[in-house]
Coordinates of C-alpha atoms and ligand atoms in Angstrom, one line a residue:
M1 CA -5.6 -72.7 -1.4
S2 CA -2.8 -73.3 -3.5
R3 CA 0.6 -72.9 -2.2
L4 CA 0.8 -69.9 -4.7
S5 CA -2.1 -68.2 -3.6
V6 CA -1.6 -68.1 0.2
M7 CA 1.8 -66.4 -0.5
T8 CA 0.2 -64.1 -2.5
Y9 CA -2.2 -63.2 0.4
V10 CA 0.8 -63.3 3.0
F11 CA 2.5 -60.8 0.9
G12 CA -0.2 -58.8 -0.2
A13 CA -1.0 -58.5 3.8
V14 CA 2.5 -57.8 4.8
F15 CA 2.5 -55.0 2.4
F16 CA -0.8 -53.6 3.5
V17 CA 0.0 -53.3 7.3
V18 CA 3.7 -51.8 6.2
S19 CA 2.1 -49.1 4.3
C20 CA -0.4 -48.4 7.1
S21 CA 2.5 -47.8 9.5
F22 CA 4.3 -45.3 6.9
A23 CA 1.1 -43.6 6.6
V24 CA 0.3 -43.1 9.9
F25 CA 4.1 -42.8 10.7
Y26 CA 4.5 -39.5 8.2
G27 CA 0.8 -38.5 8.6
Y28 CA 1.6 -37.9 12.4
K29 CA 4.8 -35.8 11.6
V30 CA 3.5 -33.7 9.3
L31 CA 0.5 -32.9 11.9
T32 CA 3.1 -32.4 14.9
H33 CA 6.2 -31.9 14.1
D34 CA 7.6 -31.0 10.6
L35 CA 6.1 -28.2 9.4
P36 CA 6.9 -26.1 6.3
I37 CA 10.0 -24.2 7.6
E38 CA 8.9 -20.4 7.2
K39 CA 5.8 -21.5 9.4
K40 CA 8.4 -22.7 11.8
Q41 CA 10.6 -19.7 12.1
H42 CA 7.6 -17.2 12.2
E43 CA 6.6 -19.4 15.5
K44 CA 9.7 -18.1 17.1
Y45 CA 8.6 -14.7 17.0
D46 CA 5.9 -12.9 18.6
Y47 CA 5.9 -9.5 16.2
H48 CA 7.0 -8.8 12.7
F49 CA 8.6 -5.0 12.3
V50 CA 10.0 -2.9 9.4
L51 CA 12.7 -0.3 10.4
V52 CA 13.0 1.9 7.2
P53 CA 16.2 4.0 6.8
E54 CA 17.0 6.9 4.9
E55 CA 19.9 5.0 3.1
L56 CA 20.6 1.3 4.0
D57 CA 24.6 1.2 4.3
N58 CA 24.9 4.7 5.9
E59 CA 26.8 3.7 9.2
Y60 CA 24.8 6.3 11.2
W61 CA 21.7 3.9 10.1
R62 CA 23.7 0.8 10.8
L63 CA 23.6 1.9 14.4
V64 CA 20.0 2.5 14.6
E65 CA 19.8 -1.1 13.0
Q66 CA 22.3 -2.6 15.7
G67 CA 20.2 -1.3 18.6
A68 CA 16.6 -2.4 16.8
Q69 CA 18.2 -5.7 16.1
A70 CA 19.4 -5.6 20.0
A71 CA 15.8 -5.3 20.9
A72 CA 14.3 -8.0 18.6
T73 CA 16.3 -10.5 19.9
D74 CA 15.3 -9.4 23.6
Y75 CA 11.7 -9.4 23.0
R76 CA 11.3 -12.1 20.4
V77 CA 10.8 -9.4 17.2
M78 CA 11.2 -10.5 13.7
L79 CA 12.8 -7.2 12.5
E80 CA 13.0 -6.2 8.8
Y81 CA 16.0 -3.7 7.7
A82 CA 14.8 -2.2 4.5
G83 CA 15.1 1.3 2.4
P84 CA 16.7 3.1 -0.5
K85 CA 20.5 1.9 -0.8
Q86 CA 21.3 5.9 -1.4
A87 CA 18.8 8.3 0.1
N88 CA 15.9 8.8 -2.2
I89 CA 12.7 9.7 -1.2
D90 CA 10.9 7.7 -3.4
D91 CA 12.3 4.7 -2.4
H92 CA 12.1 5.3 1.0
L93 CA 8.0 5.8 0.3
K94 CA 8.1 3.1 -1.8
T95 CA 9.4 0.8 1.2
I96 CA 7.1 1.8 3.8
E97 CA 4.2 1.5 1.4
M98 CA 5.0 -2.3 0.7
S99 CA 5.9 -3.1 4.1
A100 CA 2.1 -1.8 5.3
A101 CA 0.9 -4.1 2.0
S102 CA 2.8 -6.9 3.8
K103 CA 0.7 -6.4 6.7
V104 CA 3.5 -6.3 9.5
D105 CA 2.6 -5.5 13.0
G106 CA 4.7 -2.3 12.9
I107 CA 6.8 0.2 11.0
L108 CA 10.0 2.0 12.4
T109 CA 10.9 5.3 10.0
Q110 CA 11.4 8.8 9.5
G111 CA 9.2 11.3 9.0
L112 CA 11.5 13.1 6.5
S113 CA 9.2 15.5 5.3
D114 CA 5.7 16.9 5.9
E115 CA 4.6 16.9 2.4
Q116 CA 5.5 13.3 1.4
F117 CA 5.3 11.4 4.5
T118 CA 2.5 12.7 6.4
P119 CA 0.0 11.6 4.4
L120 CA 1.4 8.1 3.8
I121 CA 1.9 7.7 7.5
N122 CA -1.5 8.9 8.0
R123 CA -2.6 6.2 5.7
V124 CA -0.9 3.3 7.1
V125 CA -2.0 4.0 10.7
T126 CA -5.6 4.3 9.8
S127 CA -5.3 1.1 8.0
G128 CA -4.4 -0.4 11.4
I129 CA -0.7 -0.9 11.5
P130 CA 1.1 1.5 14.1
V131 CA 4.1 3.7 12.6
I132 CA 6.8 5.2 15.0
T133 CA 9.1 8.3 13.5
V134 CA 12.7 7.6 14.9
D135 CA 15.5 10.3 14.2
T136 CA 12.9 12.7 12.3
D137 CA 9.5 13.6 13.6
A138 CA 6.7 14.1 11.3
A139 CA 5.0 15.9 14.3
N140 CA 2.1 16.8 12.0
S141 CA 1.4 13.1 11.2
K142 CA -0.7 10.3 13.0
R143 CA 2.4 8.7 13.9
L144 CA 2.0 7.0 17.0
A145 CA 5.2 8.5 19.0
Y146 CA 8.9 9.7 18.0
I147 CA 12.0 8.5 19.3
G148 CA 15.1 11.0 18.6
T149 CA 17.6 13.4 18.8
D150 CA 15.5 17.3 19.9
N151 CA 16.7 18.7 16.3
Y152 CA 16.5 21.9 16.5
Y153 CA 18.1 21.7 19.8
S154 CA 21.3 19.8 18.5
G155 CA 21.6 23.1 15.9
F156 CA 21.3 25.5 18.5
L157 CA 23.9 23.6 20.7
A158 CA 26.5 23.9 17.4
G159 CA 25.7 27.3 17.3
K160 CA 26.7 28.0 20.8
A161 CA 29.8 25.6 20.4
L162 CA 30.8 27.6 16.9
I163 CA 30.4 31.0 18.8
Q164 CA 32.6 29.8 22.2
D165 CA 35.5 28.6 19.7
T166 CA 35.6 31.0 17.4
K167 CA 35.1 33.7 20.0
G168 CA 32.4 35.0 18.2
K169 CA 33.9 36.0 14.9
A170 CA 33.3 33.4 11.7
N171 CA 32.3 33.6 8.2
V172 CA 30.1 30.2 8.2
A173 CA 28.8 27.8 5.0
I174 CA 26.4 25.2 6.3
I175 CA 26.2 22.1 4.5
T176 CA 22.8 20.6 5.3
G177 CA 21.5 16.8 4.6
N178 CA 18.5 17.6 2.2
F179 CA 16.7 21.1 2.2
Y180 CA 13.5 19.0 2.1
A181 CA 14.0 17.2 5.8
N182 CA 12.6 18.5 8.5
H183 CA 15.1 17.2 11.1
Q184 CA 17.8 19.3 8.6
Q185 CA 15.6 22.6 8.8
Q186 CA 15.6 22.0 12.4
R187 CA 19.3 21.9 12.9
V188 CA 19.8 24.6 10.5
K189 CA 16.8 26.9 12.3
G190 CA 18.6 26.2 15.7
F191 CA 22.0 27.2 14.5
Q192 CA 20.6 30.2 12.8
D193 CA 19.1 31.1 16.1
A194 CA 21.9 30.3 18.5
V195 CA 24.1 32.9 16.3
K196 CA 21.6 35.5 15.3
G197 CA 22.7 37.9 18.4
E198 CA 26.0 37.9 17.3
E199 CA 27.1 40.5 14.9
D200 CA 30.3 39.3 13.9
I201 CA 29.2 35.8 12.9
H202 CA 27.9 35.7 9.1
I203 CA 26.2 32.9 7.3
I204 CA 27.6 33.1 4.2
D205 CA 25.8 30.2 2.2
I206 CA 23.8 27.3 2.6
V207 CA 23.9 24.1 0.6
E208 CA 22.5 20.7 0.2
S209 CA 25.2 17.4 0.4
E210 CA 22.1 14.8 -0.3
I211 CA 23.4 13.2 2.6
S212 CA 26.8 11.9 1.0
R213 CA 30.4 12.5 2.1
V214 CA 31.3 12.8 -1.8
R215 CA 29.0 15.4 -2.3
A216 CA 29.4 17.2 0.7
A217 CA 33.2 17.8 -0.6
E218 CA 32.7 19.0 -3.7
K219 CA 30.3 21.5 -2.1
A220 CA 33.0 22.7 0.3
Y221 CA 35.6 22.7 -2.1
Q222 CA 33.2 24.8 -4.5
I223 CA 32.5 27.3 -1.4
I224 CA 36.4 27.7 -0.5
K225 CA 36.7 28.7 -4.0
K226 CA 33.7 31.1 -4.4
H227 CA 34.0 32.6 -0.9
P228 CA 37.6 32.6 0.2
E229 CA 36.2 34.9 3.5
V230 CA 34.7 31.5 4.6
N231 CA 36.4 30.6 7.8
A232 CA 34.0 28.2 9.4
F233 CA 32.0 25.4 8.4
F234 CA 28.7 24.0 9.8
G235 CA 27.8 20.0 9.0
T236 CA 24.5 19.1 9.4
S237 CA 24.7 14.8 9.2
A238 CA 26.7 12.7 9.7
L239 CA 28.5 12.7 6.5
D240 CA 28.7 16.3 6.0
G241 CA 31.6 17.3 8.2
I242 CA 33.9 14.4 7.2
G243 CA 33.6 15.5 3.5
I244 CA 34.3 19.1 4.6
A245 CA 36.9 18.0 6.5
Q246 CA 38.4 15.9 3.8
V247 CA 39.0 19.4 1.3
V248 CA 40.3 21.3 4.4
D249 CA 42.8 18.7 4.7
K250 CA 43.8 18.4 1.0
Y251 CA 43.3 22.1 0.1
V252 CA 43.6 24.3 2.8
K253 CA 45.3 23.3 6.1
P254 CA 44.0 21.3 9.2
G255 CA 42.7 23.4 11.8
K256 CA 42.8 26.5 9.3
I257 CA 39.2 26.4 9.3
Y258 CA 36.9 25.8 11.6
I259 CA 34.4 22.9 11.4
V260 CA 31.6 21.6 13.8
G261 CA 30.1 18.4 12.3
F262 CA 27.3 15.7 13.5
D263 CA 27.5 12.6 15.1
N264 CA 30.7 10.7 16.0
L265 CA 31.5 8.3 13.5
P266 CA 34.9 6.9 13.7
E267 CA 35.8 9.3 10.6
T268 CA 34.8 12.2 12.5
L269 CA 36.6 11.2 15.7
E270 CA 39.7 10.7 13.5
Y271 CA 39.1 13.8 12.1
M272 CA 38.8 15.5 15.7
R273 CA 42.0 14.0 16.6
R274 CA 44.0 15.1 13.6
G275 CA 42.7 18.8 14.7
T276 CA 40.6 19.4 11.6
I277 CA 37.2 18.6 12.9
N278 CA 36.8 20.7 16.1
A279 CA 33.4 19.7 17.4
T280 CA 30.6 17.5 17.0
V281 CA 27.1 17.0 17.5
V282 CA 26.6 13.5 19.3
Q283 CA 23.3 11.6 18.7
E284 CA 22.4 8.4 20.3
P285 CA 21.5 6.1 17.2
Y286 CA 22.2 2.6 18.9
E287 CA 19.3 3.9 22.0
M288 CA 17.3 5.1 19.3
G289 CA 17.1 1.8 17.7
Y290 CA 16.6 -0.3 20.6
R291 CA 14.3 2.1 22.5
A292 CA 11.6 2.2 19.4
V293 CA 11.2 -1.8 18.9
K294 CA 10.3 -1.7 23.0
M295 CA 8.1 1.1 22.4
M296 CA 6.5 -0.3 19.0
I297 CA 5.7 -3.8 21.6
D298 CA 4.2 -1.5 24.5
L299 CA 1.7 0.6 22.1
I300 CA 0.6 -2.6 20.5
K301 CA 0.3 -4.3 24.0
G302 CA -1.6 -1.0 24.9
K303 CA 0.7 0.1 27.7
P304 CA 0.9 3.9 27.7
V305 CA 3.9 5.4 25.6
N306 CA 5.6 9.0 26.0
P307 CA 4.8 10.5 22.5
I308 CA 8.1 12.1 22.3
I309 CA 10.8 10.8 23.5
H310 CA 14.2 12.9 22.9
T311 CA 17.6 11.1 23.2
D312 CA 20.5 12.7 24.7
T313 CA 22.5 14.7 22.2
R314 CA 25.7 17.2 23.1
I315 CA 28.4 18.7 21.8
I316 CA 32.2 16.9 21.9
R317 CA 35.5 18.2 21.3
V318 CA 39.1 16.8 21.0
T319 CA 39.4 17.4 24.6
D320 CA 36.2 15.0 25.6
L321 CA 38.1 12.0 23.7
P322 CA 39.5 9.3 25.7
V323 CA 43.0 9.6 26.2
S324 CA 43.3 5.8 25.5
Y325 CA 41.5 5.8 22.1
L326 CA 43.9 9.1 21.7
N327 CA 47.1 6.9 22.1
R328 CA 45.6 4.0 20.0
M329 CA 44.9 6.0 17.3
E330 CA 47.9 7.7 17.7
E331 CA 50.1 4.2 17.4
S332 CA 47.8 2.9 14.3
N333 CA 49.0 5.9 12.0
Ligands
BGC1 C1 20.5 12.5 10.4 C2 20.3 11.2 9.9 C3 20.8 11.0 8.2 C4 22.2 10.6 8.4 C5 23.3 10.9 7.4 C6 22.4 12.2 10.6 O1 22.9 13.2 11.5 O2 20.2 12.0 11.9 O3 19.0 11.4 9.8 O4 20.4 9.6 7.5 O5 22.9 11.9 9.2 O6 24.2 10.7 7.2

């Protein structure tokens, strides 16, 4: 064998051994460690849930999301928060449909209206994907459970607060989120029932805000112009009281018109401190989100779950706000 062919042979053998080692090494890595990122991420979670709110950037829904995310972290859930940018029933339904099509393990959403939500929820549940309603129930649907405020009772509380604070004499205008929404209807009904025995309380008008602060302000302005006898407002969703208060502050005078609102978002508390909003109905959005995720896991595991869980709801007035909070706000103004 010539020297050249010996060298060629040795070089070929070394090359063969090195290539085999690389092949074995990388083959082993692929099989054991370096799986695609997506797969790896998925393995960190036991479940994949979607929370579909009425409006993505609504501060109230961000609190529901925070609670749900906290539970998701505690219980190894991948939680997606997806839905309409601005309240829109078609986008809302489409997001639920798309989540179901992507075969998530569970859907948390509102049961906003019987007409549109009940048939969709029924289809999703029948296809094997559990649905829990949060904040607003579709009580006649096949949803597995509801967690949220007792919306009728919360409206009733608002009515009782108004009677007490106005000594049973008021001409009231109601600004409600949406006429079609189950929970808004229940809040209005609860309020109407609470005041119906009061002969000096009159409901002058009921209008919609489309859960928008700007629209609530526009409607409040129109009502004040059209019905100068109105001296009280009830705002039935989180931004309604704030919109009404903006108008009263600017065009009337803080405290001249009685306002009972909904929820305790920072702006609402600020208007309470200034004496523009007199009372508000507090709900527990963080708790709704947290417990909804936990309930979904229990349902999937076949554990017993109460089909209706009402979270706490109560009225607060400025006197219920902590003095430390009031002082802090005073200083920063
Ligand atoms: C309601 C939510 C609604 C929000 C709108 C809250 O009071 O519970 O359902 O989306 O107001 O701002």
